PDB file of N, CA and C in Angstrom:
ATOM      1  N   UNK A   1       0.826  -1.201   0.000  1.00  0.00           N
ATOM      2  CA  UNK A   1       0.000   0.000   0.000  1.00  0.00           C
ATOM      3  C   UNK A   1       0.874   1.270   0.000  1.00  0.00           C
ATOM      4  N   UNK A   2       2.139   1.106  -0.151  1.00  0.00           N
ATOM      5  CA  UNK A   2       3.060   2.239  -0.167  1.00  0.00           C
ATOM      6  C   UNK A   2       2.648   3.238  -1.243  1.00  0.00           C
ATOM      7  N   UNK A   3       2.621   4.513  -1.011  1.00  0.00           N
ATOM      8  CA  UNK A   3       3.106   5.292   0.124  1.00  0.00           C
ATOM      9  C   UNK A   3       2.043   5.556   1.200  1.00  0.00           C
ATOM     10  N   UNK A   4       0.902   4.893   1.105  1.00  0.00           N
ATOM     11  CA  UNK A   4      -0.146   5.072   2.113  1.00  0.00           C
ATOM     12  C   UNK A   4       0.118   4.135   3.290  1.00  0.00           C
ATOM     13  N   UNK A   5      -0.466   4.488   4.410  1.00  0.00           N
ATOM     14  CA  UNK A   5      -0.371   3.604   5.563  1.00  0.00           C
ATOM     15  C   UNK A   5      -1.718   3.559   6.261  1.00  0.00           C
ATOM     16  N   UNK A   6      -2.034   2.399   6.787  1.00  0.00           N
ATOM     17  CA  UNK A   6      -3.277   2.175   7.516  1.00  0.00           C
ATOM     18  C   UNK A   6      -2.923   1.955   8.972  1.00  0.00           C
ATOM     19  N   UNK A   7      -3.503   2.769   9.843  1.00  0.00           N
ATOM     20  CA  UNK A   7      -3.217   2.637  11.269  1.00  0.00           C
ATOM     21  C   UNK A   7      -4.517   2.459  12.043  1.00  0.00           C
ATOM     22  N   UNK A   8      -4.423   1.786  13.167  1.00  0.00           N
ATOM     23  CA  UNK A   8      -5.566   1.667  14.073  1.00  0.00           C
ATOM     24  C   UNK A   8      -5.409   2.761  15.108  1.00  0.00           C
ATOM     25  N   UNK A   9      -6.310   3.730  15.081  1.00  0.00           N
ATOM     26  CA  UNK A   9      -6.200   4.891  15.959  1.00  0.00           C
ATOM     27  C   UNK A   9      -6.756   4.624  17.350  1.00  0.00           C
ATOM     28  N   UNK A  10      -7.702   3.723  17.443  1.00  0.00           N
ATOM     29  CA  UNK A  10      -8.251   3.224  18.698  1.00  0.00           C
ATOM     30  C   UNK A  10      -8.887   1.878  18.356  1.00  0.00           C
ATOM     31  N   UNK A  11      -9.209   1.063  19.339  1.00  0.00           N
ATOM     32  CA  UNK A  11      -9.743  -0.263  19.013  1.00  0.00           C
ATOM     33  C   UNK A  11     -10.940  -0.186  18.047  1.00  0.00           C
ATOM     34  N   UNK A  12     -10.767  -0.795  16.877  1.00  0.00           N
ATOM     35  CA  UNK A  12     -11.828  -0.830  15.885  1.00  0.00           C
ATOM     36  C   UNK A  12     -11.976   0.414  15.035  1.00  0.00           C
ATOM     37  N   UNK A  13     -11.097   1.403  15.193  1.00  0.00           N
ATOM     38  CA  UNK A  13     -11.131   2.644  14.402  1.00  0.00           C
ATOM     39  C   UNK A  13      -9.820   2.760  13.636  1.00  0.00           C
ATOM     40  N   UNK A  14      -9.933   3.045  12.332  1.00  0.00           N
ATOM     41  CA  UNK A  14      -8.765   3.029  11.462  1.00  0.00           C
ATOM     42  C   UNK A  14      -8.672   4.308  10.646  1.00  0.00           C
ATOM     43  N   UNK A  15      -7.440   4.670  10.294  1.00  0.00           N
ATOM     44  CA  UNK A  15      -7.192   5.805   9.409  1.00  0.00           C
ATOM     45  C   UNK A  15      -6.237   5.373   8.314  1.00  0.00           C
ATOM     46  N   UNK A  16      -6.577   5.755   7.090  1.00  0.00           N
ATOM     47  CA  UNK A  16      -5.712   5.564   5.937  1.00  0.00           C
ATOM     48  C   UNK A  16      -5.053   6.914   5.666  1.00  0.00           C
ATOM     49  N   UNK A  17      -3.729   6.954   5.686  1.00  0.00           N
ATOM     50  CA  UNK A  17      -2.999   8.217   5.621  1.00  0.00           C
ATOM     51  C   UNK A  17      -2.019   8.258   4.454  1.00  0.00           C
ATOM     52  N   UNK A  18      -1.857   9.449   3.921  1.00  0.00           N
ATOM     53  CA  UNK A  18      -0.844   9.706   2.897  1.00  0.00           C
ATOM     54  C   UNK A  18      -0.275  11.091   3.163  1.00  0.00           C
ATOM     55  N   UNK A  19       1.038  11.161   3.364  1.00  0.00           N
ATOM     56  CA  UNK A  19       1.687  12.466   3.504  1.00  0.00           C
ATOM     57  C   UNK A  19       1.783  13.083   2.118  1.00  0.00           C
ATOM     58  N   UNK A  20       1.104  14.198   1.927  1.00  0.00           N
ATOM     59  CA  UNK A  20       1.097  14.874   0.629  1.00  0.00           C
ATOM     60  C   UNK A  20       2.510  15.334   0.279  1.00  0.00           C
ATOM     61  N   UNK A  21       2.814  15.281  -0.991  1.00  0.00           N
ATOM     62  CA  UNK A  21       4.123  15.717  -1.452  1.00  0.00           C
ATOM     63  C   UNK A  21       5.192  14.653  -1.353  1.00  0.00           C
ATOM     64  N   UNK A  22       4.797  13.403  -1.130  1.00  0.00           N
ATOM     65  CA  UNK A  22       5.783  12.331  -0.963  1.00  0.00           C
ATOM     66  C   UNK A  22       5.627  11.209  -1.986  1.00  0.00           C
ATOM     67  N   UNK A  23       4.840  11.426  -3.025  1.00  0.00           N
ATOM     68  CA  UNK A  23       4.598  10.339  -3.976  1.00  0.00           C
ATOM     69  C   UNK A  23       5.491  10.480  -5.205  1.00  0.00           C
ATOM     70  N   UNK A  24       5.568   9.416  -5.972  1.00  0.00           N
ATOM     71  CA  UNK A  24       6.357   9.394  -7.197  1.00  0.00           C
ATOM     72  C   UNK A  24       5.725  10.224  -8.299  1.00  0.00           C
ATOM     73  N   UNK A  25       4.472  10.619  -8.134  1.00  0.00           N
ATOM     74  CA  UNK A  25       3.760  11.330  -9.207  1.00  0.00           C
ATOM     75  C   UNK A  25       3.533  12.812  -8.900  1.00  0.00           C
ATOM     76  N   UNK A  26       4.119  13.330  -7.837  1.00  0.00           N
ATOM     77  CA  UNK A  26       3.869  14.727  -7.453  1.00  0.00           C
ATOM     78  C   UNK A  26       4.205  15.713  -8.565  1.00  0.00           C
ATOM     79  N   UNK A  27       5.350  15.533  -9.195  1.00  0.00           N
ATOM     80  CA  UNK A  27       5.748  16.447 -10.265  1.00  0.00           C
ATOM     81  C   UNK A  27       4.759  16.374 -11.428  1.00  0.00           C
ATOM     82  N   UNK A  28       4.325  15.179 -11.762  1.00  0.00           N
ATOM     83  CA  UNK A  28       3.341  15.006 -12.830  1.00  0.00           C
ATOM     84  C   UNK A  28       2.019  15.684 -12.469  1.00  0.00           C
ATOM     85  N   UNK A  29       1.579  15.523 -11.234  1.00  0.00           N
ATOM     86  CA  UNK A  29       0.340  16.158 -10.784  1.00  0.00           C
ATOM     87  C   UNK A  29       0.439  17.667 -10.992  1.00  0.00           C
ATOM     88  N   UNK A  30       1.581  18.252 -10.653  1.00  0.00           N
ATOM     89  CA  UNK A  30       1.775  19.693 -10.852  1.00  0.00           C
ATOM     90  C   UNK A  30       1.756  20.038 -12.341  1.00  0.00           C
ATOM     91  N   UNK A  31       2.379  19.210 -13.174  1.00  0.00           N
ATOM     92  CA  UNK A  31       2.373  19.446 -14.622  1.00  0.00           C
ATOM     93  C   UNK A  31       0.951  19.392 -15.178  1.00  0.00           C
ATOM     94  N   UNK A  32       0.098  18.598 -14.549  1.00  0.00           N
ATOM     95  CA  UNK A  32      -1.292  18.479 -14.982  1.00  0.00           C
ATOM     96  C   UNK A  32      -2.172  19.597 -14.409  1.00  0.00           C
ATOM     97  N   UNK A  33      -1.544  20.542 -13.693  1.00  0.00           N
ATOM     98  CA  UNK A  33      -2.255  21.717 -13.220  1.00  0.00           C
ATOM     99  C   UNK A  33      -2.872  21.596 -11.842  1.00  0.00           C
ATOM    100  N   UNK A  34      -2.381  20.659 -11.038  1.00  0.00           N
ATOM    101  CA  UNK A  34      -2.936  20.470  -9.699  1.00  0.00           C
ATOM    102  C   UNK A  34      -1.842  20.539  -8.645  1.00  0.00           C
ATOM    103  N   UNK A  35      -2.260  20.782  -7.418  1.00  0.00           N
ATOM    104  CA  UNK A  35      -1.367  20.802  -6.274  1.00  0.00           C
ATOM    105  C   UNK A  35      -1.516  19.450  -5.574  1.00  0.00           C
ATOM    106  N   UNK A  36      -0.459  18.653  -5.471  1.00  0.00           N
ATOM    107  CA  UNK A  36      -0.584  17.316  -4.884  1.00  0.00           C
ATOM    108  C   UNK A  36      -0.723  17.345  -3.361  1.00  0.00           C
ATOM    109  N   UNK A  37      -1.702  18.087  -2.886  1.00  0.00           N
ATOM    110  CA  UNK A  37      -1.926  18.193  -1.444  1.00  0.00           C
ATOM    111  C   UNK A  37      -2.979  17.175  -0.985  1.00  0.00           C
ATOM    112  N   UNK A  38      -3.285  17.209   0.287  1.00  0.00           N
ATOM    113  CA  UNK A  38      -4.258  16.263   0.831  1.00  0.00           C
ATOM    114  C   UNK A  38      -5.635  16.393   0.210  1.00  0.00           C
ATOM    115  N   UNK A  39      -6.030  17.595  -0.152  1.00  0.00           N
ATOM    116  CA  UNK A  39      -7.340  17.807  -0.772  1.00  0.00           C
ATOM    117  C   UNK A  39      -7.392  17.192  -2.171  1.00  0.00           C
ATOM    118  N   UNK A  40      -6.292  17.339  -2.917  1.00  0.00           N
ATOM    119  CA  UNK A  40      -6.222  16.706  -4.233  1.00  0.00           C
ATOM    120  C   UNK A  40      -6.365  15.199  -4.092  1.00  0.00           C
ATOM    121  N   UNK A  41      -5.647  14.612  -3.137  1.00  0.00           N
ATOM    122  CA  UNK A  41      -5.711  13.160  -2.947  1.00  0.00           C
ATOM    123  C   UNK A  41      -7.087  12.703  -2.483  1.00  0.00           C
ATOM    124  N   UNK A  42      -7.792  13.538  -1.740  1.00  0.00           N
ATOM    125  CA  UNK A  42      -9.177  13.195  -1.384  1.00  0.00           C
ATOM    126  C   UNK A  42     -10.023  13.147  -2.657  1.00  0.00           C
ATOM    127  N   UNK A  43      -9.759  14.059  -3.590  1.00  0.00           N
ATOM    128  CA  UNK A  43     -10.453  14.020  -4.881  1.00  0.00           C
ATOM    129  C   UNK A  43     -10.120  12.758  -5.659  1.00  0.00           C
ATOM    130  N   UNK A  44      -8.849  12.357  -5.626  1.00  0.00           N
ATOM    131  CA  UNK A  44      -8.451  11.110  -6.280  1.00  0.00           C
ATOM    132  C   UNK A  44      -9.244   9.951  -5.671  1.00  0.00           C
ATOM    133  N   UNK A  45      -9.317   9.915  -4.357  1.00  0.00           N
ATOM    134  CA  UNK A  45     -10.050   8.843  -3.674  1.00  0.00           C
ATOM    135  C   UNK A  45     -11.521   8.852  -4.069  1.00  0.00           C
ATOM    136  N   UNK A  46     -12.130  10.012  -4.044  1.00  0.00           N
ATOM    137  CA  UNK A  46     -13.553  10.101  -4.391  1.00  0.00           C
ATOM    138  C   UNK A  46     -13.800   9.663  -5.832  1.00  0.00           C
ATOM    139  N   UNK A  47     -12.913  10.101  -6.732  1.00  0.00           N
ATOM    140  CA  UNK A  47     -13.082   9.725  -8.133  1.00  0.00           C
ATOM    141  C   UNK A  47     -12.893   8.222  -8.321  1.00  0.00           C
ATOM    142  N   UNK A  48     -11.905   7.650  -7.677  1.00  0.00           N
ATOM    143  CA  UNK A  48     -11.693   6.206  -7.760  1.00  0.00           C
ATOM    144  C   UNK A  48     -12.901   5.436  -7.235  1.00  0.00           C
ATOM    145  N   UNK A  49     -13.434   5.872  -6.113  1.00  0.00           N
ATOM    146  CA  UNK A  49     -14.611   5.194  -5.549  1.00  0.00           C
ATOM    147  C   UNK A  49     -15.780   5.296  -6.522  1.00  0.00           C
ATOM    148  N   UNK A  50     -15.984   6.479  -7.083  1.00  0.00           N
ATOM    149  CA  UNK A  50     -17.144   6.660  -7.964  1.00  0.00           C
ATOM    150  C   UNK A  50     -17.010   5.921  -9.288  1.00  0.00           C
ATOM    151  N   UNK A  51     -15.778   5.709  -9.759  1.00  0.00           N
ATOM    152  CA  UNK A  51     -15.598   5.107 -11.080  1.00  0.00           C
ATOM    153  C   UNK A  51     -15.137   3.658 -11.061  1.00  0.00           C
ATOM    154  N   UNK A  52     -14.466   3.248  -9.997  1.00  0.00           N
ATOM    155  CA  UNK A  52     -13.873   1.913  -9.989  1.00  0.00           C
ATOM    156  C   UNK A  52     -14.283   1.042  -8.808  1.00  0.00           C
ATOM    157  N   UNK A  53     -14.838   1.644  -7.776  1.00  0.00           N
ATOM    158  CA  UNK A  53     -15.093   0.868  -6.562  1.00  0.00           C
ATOM    159  C   UNK A  53     -16.343   1.369  -5.849  1.00  0.00           C
ATOM    160  N   UNK A  54     -17.462   1.377  -6.555  1.00  0.00           N
ATOM    161  CA  UNK A  54     -18.697   1.925  -5.968  1.00  0.00           C
ATOM    162  C   UNK A  54     -19.135   1.171  -4.714  1.00  0.00           C
ATOM    163  N   UNK A  55     -18.676  -0.050  -4.520  1.00  0.00           N
ATOM    164  CA  UNK A  55     -19.031  -0.797  -3.306  1.00  0.00           C
ATOM    165  C   UNK A  55     -18.403  -0.181  -2.054  1.00  0.00           C
ATOM    166  N   UNK A  56     -17.436   0.714  -2.236  1.00  0.00           N
ATOM    167  CA  UNK A  56     -16.810   1.387  -1.092  1.00  0.00           C
ATOM    168  C   UNK A  56     -17.565   2.637  -0.657  1.00  0.00           C
ATOM    169  N   UNK A  57     -18.461   3.109  -1.489  1.00  0.00           N
ATOM    170  CA  UNK A  57     -19.203   4.343  -1.211  1.00  0.00           C
ATOM    171  C   UNK A  57     -19.880   4.274   0.160  1.00  0.00           C
ATOM    172  N   UNK A  58     -19.621   5.294   0.994  1.00  0.00           N
ATOM    173  CA  UNK A  58     -20.268   5.416   2.292  1.00  0.00           C
ATOM    174  C   UNK A  58     -19.687   4.539   3.385  1.00  0.00           C
ATOM    175  N   UNK A  59     -18.598   3.840   3.112  1.00  0.00           N
ATOM    176  CA  UNK A  59     -18.032   2.928   4.110  1.00  0.00           C
ATOM    177  C   UNK A  59     -16.930   3.563   4.949  1.00  0.00           C
ATOM    178  N   UNK A  60     -16.581   4.812   4.656  1.00  0.00           N
ATOM    179  CA  UNK A  60     -15.594   5.565   5.429  1.00  0.00           C
ATOM    180  C   UNK A  60     -15.807   7.044   5.153  1.00  0.00           C
ATOM    181  N   UNK A  61     -15.118   7.880   5.906  1.00  0.00           N
ATOM    182  CA  UNK A  61     -15.215   9.333   5.739  1.00  0.00           C
ATOM    183  C   UNK A  61     -13.840   9.887   5.381  1.00  0.00           C
ATOM    184  N   UNK A  62     -13.840  11.122   4.897  1.00  0.00           N
ATOM    185  CA  UNK A  62     -12.602  11.785   4.513  1.00  0.00           C
ATOM    186  C   UNK A  62     -12.342  12.962   5.449  1.00  0.00           C
ATOM    187  N   UNK A  63     -11.065  13.211   5.744  1.00  0.00           N
ATOM    188  CA  UNK A  63     -10.660  14.360   6.550  1.00  0.00           C
ATOM    189  C   UNK A  63      -9.292  14.852   6.085  1.00  0.00           C
ATOM    190  N   UNK A  64      -9.208  15.343   4.827  1.00  0.00           N
ATOM    191  CA  UNK A  64      -7.904  15.786   4.321  1.00  0.00           C
ATOM    192  C   UNK A  64      -7.495  17.125   4.906  1.00  0.00           C
ATOM    193  N   UNK A  65      -6.206  17.373   4.848  1.00  0.00           N
ATOM    194  CA  UNK A  65      -5.615  18.665   5.183  1.00  0.00           C
ATOM    195  C   UNK A  65      -4.640  18.990   4.067  1.00  0.00           C
ATOM    196  N   UNK A  66      -4.083  20.171   4.077  1.00  0.00           N
ATOM    197  CA  UNK A  66      -3.156  20.542   3.008  1.00  0.00           C
ATOM    198  C   UNK A  66      -1.983  19.563   2.921  1.00  0.00           C
ATOM    199  N   UNK A  67      -1.439  19.161   4.038  1.00  0.00           N
ATOM    200  CA  UNK A  67      -0.261  18.317   4.049  1.00  0.00           C
ATOM    201  C   UNK A  67      -0.520  16.830   4.149  1.00  0.00           C
ATOM    202  N   UNK A  68      -1.808  16.427   4.221  1.00  0.00           N
ATOM    203  CA  UNK A  68      -2.077  15.014   4.442  1.00  0.00           C
ATOM    204  C   UNK A  68      -3.458  14.622   3.940  1.00  0.00           C
ATOM    205  N   UNK A  69      -3.523  13.456   3.307  1.00  0.00           N
ATOM    206  CA  UNK A  69      -4.793  12.822   2.984  1.00  0.00           C
ATOM    207  C   UNK A  69      -5.146  11.891   4.130  1.00  0.00           C
ATOM    208  N   UNK A  70      -6.418  11.876   4.507  1.00  0.00           N
ATOM    209  CA  UNK A  70      -6.883  10.951   5.538  1.00  0.00           C
ATOM    210  C   UNK A  70      -8.298  10.491   5.203  1.00  0.00           C
ATOM    211  N   UNK A  71      -8.475   9.177   5.227  1.00  0.00           N
ATOM    212  CA  UNK A  71      -9.802   8.565   5.196  1.00  0.00           C
ATOM    213  C   UNK A  71      -9.885   7.737   6.465  1.00  0.00           C
ATOM    214  N   UNK A  72     -11.041   7.716   7.101  1.00  0.00           N
ATOM    215  CA  UNK A  72     -11.121   7.026   8.383  1.00  0.00           C
ATOM    216  C   UNK A  72     -12.471   6.337   8.548  1.00  0.00           C
ATOM    217  N   UNK A  73     -12.511   5.386   9.446  1.00  0.00           N
ATOM    218  CA  UNK A  73     -13.749   4.684   9.759  1.00  0.00           C
ATOM    219  C   UNK A  73     -13.435   3.389  10.482  1.00  0.00           C
ATOM    220  N   UNK A  74     -14.447   2.575  10.666  1.00  0.00           N
ATOM    221  CA  UNK A  74     -14.219   1.314  11.368  1.00  0.00           C
ATOM    222  C   UNK A  74     -14.270   0.110  10.426  1.00  0.00           C
ATOM    223  N   UNK A  75     -14.316   0.341   9.128  1.00  0.00           N
ATOM    224  CA  UNK A  75     -14.306  -0.726   8.136  1.00  0.00           C
ATOM    225  C   UNK A  75     -12.894  -0.868   7.573  1.00  0.00           C
ATOM    226  N   UNK A  76     -12.089  -1.656   8.272  1.00  0.00           N
ATOM    227  CA  UNK A  76     -10.684  -1.829   7.876  1.00  0.00           C
ATOM    228  C   UNK A  76     -10.560  -2.343   6.441  1.00  0.00           C
ATOM    229  N   UNK A  77     -11.402  -3.286   6.068  1.00  0.00           N
ATOM    230  CA  UNK A  77     -11.337  -3.869   4.726  1.00  0.00           C
ATOM    231  C   UNK A  77     -11.572  -2.815   3.651  1.00  0.00           C
ATOM    232  N   UNK A  78     -12.558  -1.959   3.852  1.00  0.00           N
ATOM    233  CA  UNK A  78     -12.837  -0.904   2.876  1.00  0.00           C
ATOM    234  C   UNK A  78     -11.651   0.046   2.752  1.00  0.00           C
ATOM    235  N   UNK A  79     -11.043   0.408   3.865  1.00  0.00           N
ATOM    236  CA  UNK A  79      -9.891   1.310   3.830  1.00  0.00           C
ATOM    237  C   UNK A  79      -8.691   0.629   3.166  1.00  0.00           C
ATOM    238  N   UNK A  80      -8.524  -0.670   3.372  1.00  0.00           N
ATOM    239  CA  UNK A  80      -7.452  -1.396   2.694  1.00  0.00           C
ATOM    240  C   UNK A  80      -7.686  -1.406   1.185  1.00  0.00           C
ATOM    241  N   UNK A  81      -8.919  -1.606   0.765  1.00  0.00           N
ATOM    242  CA  UNK A  81      -9.234  -1.596  -0.661  1.00  0.00           C
ATOM    243  C   UNK A  81      -8.954  -0.229  -1.266  1.00  0.00           C
ATOM    244  N   UNK A  82      -9.367   0.831  -0.569  1.00  0.00           N
ATOM    245  CA  UNK A  82      -9.087   2.183  -1.048  1.00  0.00           C
ATOM    246  C   UNK A  82      -7.582   2.414  -1.113  1.00  0.00           C
ATOM    247  N   UNK A  83      -6.869   1.973  -0.096  1.00  0.00           N
ATOM    248  CA  UNK A  83      -5.420   2.136  -0.077  1.00  0.00           C
ATOM    249  C   UNK A  83      -4.749   1.457  -1.263  1.00  0.00           C
ATOM    250  N   UNK A  84      -5.210   0.279  -1.624  1.00  0.00           N
ATOM    251  CA  UNK A  84      -4.646  -0.430  -2.770  1.00  0.00           C
ATOM    252  C   UNK A  84      -4.907   0.341  -4.066  1.00  0.00           C
ATOM    253  N   UNK A  85      -6.116   0.858  -4.229  1.00  0.00           N
ATOM    254  CA  UNK A  85      -6.443   1.640  -5.430  1.00  0.00           C
ATOM    255  C   UNK A  85      -5.584   2.900  -5.513  1.00  0.00           C
ATOM    256  N   UNK A  86      -5.483   3.603  -4.396  1.00  0.00           N
ATOM    257  CA  UNK A  86      -4.730   4.858  -4.388  1.00  0.00           C
ATOM    258  C   UNK A  86      -3.236   4.612  -4.554  1.00  0.00           C
ATOM    259  N   UNK A  87      -2.733   3.546  -3.971  1.00  0.00           N
ATOM    260  CA  UNK A  87      -1.321   3.218  -4.085  1.00  0.00           C
ATOM    261  C   UNK A  87      -0.931   3.006  -5.546  1.00  0.00           C
ATOM    262  N   UNK A  88      -1.787   2.336  -6.288  1.00  0.00           N
ATOM    263  CA  UNK A  88      -1.517   2.093  -7.699  1.00  0.00           C
ATOM    264  C   UNK A  88      -1.385   3.408  -8.468  1.00  0.00           C
ATOM    265  N   UNK A  89      -2.219   4.380  -8.140  1.00  0.00           N
ATOM    266  CA  UNK A  89      -2.176   5.682  -8.799  1.00  0.00           C
ATOM    267  C   UNK A  89      -0.960   6.485  -8.333  1.00  0.00           C
ATOM    268  N   UNK A  90      -0.649   6.409  -7.049  1.00  0.00           N
ATOM    269  CA  UNK A  90       0.451   7.196  -6.477  1.00  0.00           C
ATOM    270  C   UNK A  90       1.821   6.727  -6.948  1.00  0.00           C
ATOM    271  N   UNK A  91       1.907   5.532  -7.543  1.00  0.00           N
ATOM    272  CA  UNK A  91       3.185   4.984  -7.982  1.00  0.00           C
ATOM    273  C   UNK A  91       3.304   4.867  -9.489  1.00  0.00           C
ATOM    274  N   UNK A  92       2.274   5.283 -10.226  1.00  0.00           N
ATOM    275  CA  UNK A  92       2.259   5.056 -11.672  1.00  0.00           C
ATOM    276  C   UNK A  92       1.825   6.317 -12.408  1.00  0.00           C
ATOM    277  N   UNK A  93       2.790   6.959 -13.050  1.00  0.00           N
ATOM    278  CA  UNK A  93       2.498   8.201 -13.751  1.00  0.00           C
ATOM    279  C   UNK A  93       1.452   8.050 -14.841  1.00  0.00           C
ATOM    280  N   UNK A  94       1.505   6.962 -15.591  1.00  0.00           N
ATOM    281  CA  UNK A  94       0.508   6.754 -16.652  1.00  0.00           C
ATOM    282  C   UNK A  94      -0.887   6.636 -16.052  1.00  0.00           C
ATOM    283  N   UNK A  95      -0.991   5.906 -14.952  1.00  0.00           N
ATOM    284  CA  UNK A  95      -2.302   5.740 -14.293  1.00  0.00           C
ATOM    285  C   UNK A  95      -2.813   7.081 -13.772  1.00  0.00           C
ATOM    286  N   UNK A  96      -1.908   7.887 -13.185  1.00  0.00           N
ATOM    287  CA  UNK A  96      -2.314   9.204 -12.677  1.00  0.00           C
ATOM    288  C   UNK A  96      -2.770  10.094 -13.828  1.00  0.00           C
ATOM    289  N   UNK A  97      -2.020  10.107 -14.910  1.00  0.00           N
ATOM    290  CA  UNK A  97      -2.385  10.946 -16.058  1.00  0.00           C
ATOM    291  C   UNK A  97      -3.779  10.557 -16.577  1.00  0.00           C
ATOM    292  N   UNK A  98      -4.025   9.265 -16.736  1.00  0.00           N
ATOM    293  CA  UNK A  98      -5.329   8.795 -17.202  1.00  0.00           C
ATOM    294  C   UNK A  98      -6.436   9.180 -16.235  1.00  0.00           C
ATOM    295  N   UNK A  99      -6.171   9.058 -14.930  1.00  0.00           N
ATOM    296  CA  UNK A  99      -7.186   9.418 -13.935  1.00  0.00           C
ATOM    297  C   UNK A  99      -7.543  10.903 -14.030  1.00  0.00           C
ATOM    298  N   UNK A 100      -6.537  11.769 -14.091  1.00  0.00           N
ATOM    299  CA  UNK A 100      -6.791  13.212 -14.143  1.00  0.00           C
ATOM    300  C   UNK A 100      -7.524  13.573 -15.439  1.00  0.00           C
ATOM    301  N   UNK A 101      -7.122  12.984 -16.551  1.00  0.00           N
ATOM    302  CA  UNK A 101      -7.796  13.276 -17.822  1.00  0.00           C
ATOM    303  C   UNK A 101      -9.231  12.745 -17.824  1.00  0.00           C
ATOM    304  N   UNK A 102      -9.456  11.581 -17.254  1.00  0.00           N
ATOM    305  CA  UNK A 102     -10.819  11.034 -17.146  1.00  0.00           C
ATOM    306  C   UNK A 102     -11.688  11.908 -16.250  1.00  0.00           C
ATOM    307  N   UNK A 103     -11.115  12.365 -15.160  1.00  0.00           N
ATOM    308  CA  UNK A 103     -11.859  13.230 -14.245  1.00  0.00           C
ATOM    309  C   UNK A 103     -12.245  14.532 -14.950  1.00  0.00           C
ATOM    310  N   UNK A 104     -11.298  15.095 -15.675  1.00  0.00           N
ATOM    311  CA  UNK A 104     -11.584  16.339 -16.411  1.00  0.00           C
ATOM    312  C   UNK A 104     -12.691  16.115 -17.433  1.00  0.00           C
ATOM    313  N   UNK A 105     -12.613  15.039 -18.184  1.00  0.00           N
ATOM    314  CA  UNK A 105     -13.630  14.731 -19.192  1.00  0.00           C
ATOM    315  C   UNK A 105     -15.004  14.525 -18.571  1.00  0.00           C
ATOM    316  N   UNK A 106     -15.031  14.018 -17.346  1.00  0.00           N
ATOM    317  CA  UNK A 106     -16.294  13.771 -16.650  1.00  0.00           C
ATOM    318  C   UNK A 106     -16.813  15.008 -15.916  1.00  0.00           C
ATOM    319  N   UNK A 107     -16.035  16.100 -15.952  1.00  0.00           N
ATOM    320  CA  UNK A 107     -16.452  17.317 -15.250  1.00  0.00           C
ATOM    321  C   UNK A 107     -16.179  17.270 -13.755  1.00  0.00           C
ATOM    322  N   UNK A 108     -15.342  16.346 -13.311  1.00  0.00           N
ATOM    323  CA  UNK A 108     -15.013  16.210 -11.889  1.00  0.00           C
ATOM    324  C   UNK A 108     -14.025  17.300 -11.497  1.00  0.00           C
ATOM    325  N   UNK A 109     -14.271  17.944 -10.368  1.00  0.00           N
ATOM    326  CA  UNK A 109     -13.404  19.001  -9.871  1.00  0.00           C
ATOM    327  C   UNK A 109     -12.605  18.523  -8.663  1.00  0.00           C
ATOM    328  N   UNK A 110     -11.283  18.582  -8.762  1.00  0.00           N
ATOM    329  CA  UNK A 110     -10.429  18.305  -7.604  1.00  0.00           C
ATOM    330  C   UNK A 110     -10.417  19.546  -6.731  1.00  0.00           C
ATOM    331  N   UNK A 111     -10.495  19.392  -5.443  1.00  0.00           N
ATOM    332  CA  UNK A 111     -10.525  20.526  -4.522  1.00  0.00           C
ATOM    333  C   UNK A 111      -9.119  20.799  -3.993  1.00  0.00           C
ATOM    334  N   UNK A 112      -8.236  21.186  -4.913  1.00  0.00           N
ATOM    335  CA  UNK A 112      -6.868  21.426  -4.495  1.00  0.00           C
ATOM    336  C   UNK A 112      -6.537  22.896  -4.633  1.00  0.00           C
TER     337      UNK A 112
END
């Protein structure tokens, strides 16, 4: 799940975290006109859920900040699935480029 990490914040409560600005695709994200901050990554997560993993919808919440992406909840499996999807994008420039272009074509707005 690199560069994301899943932690148990209290018994039965989990957070999926990504330190913004630490991925292999940050420079590409900037070239595509976005700021690779926590809000951008929350948009990536939302777009992935809406287009590739609708079964995850409503199974966790988002709490991004400028320097960090965070999704949290008590459904560890759902957060692991999201982490796997996001990890693939965070490590693959071609995948990130396709995601951003698909989002633009669909009228999706990243909140970065």
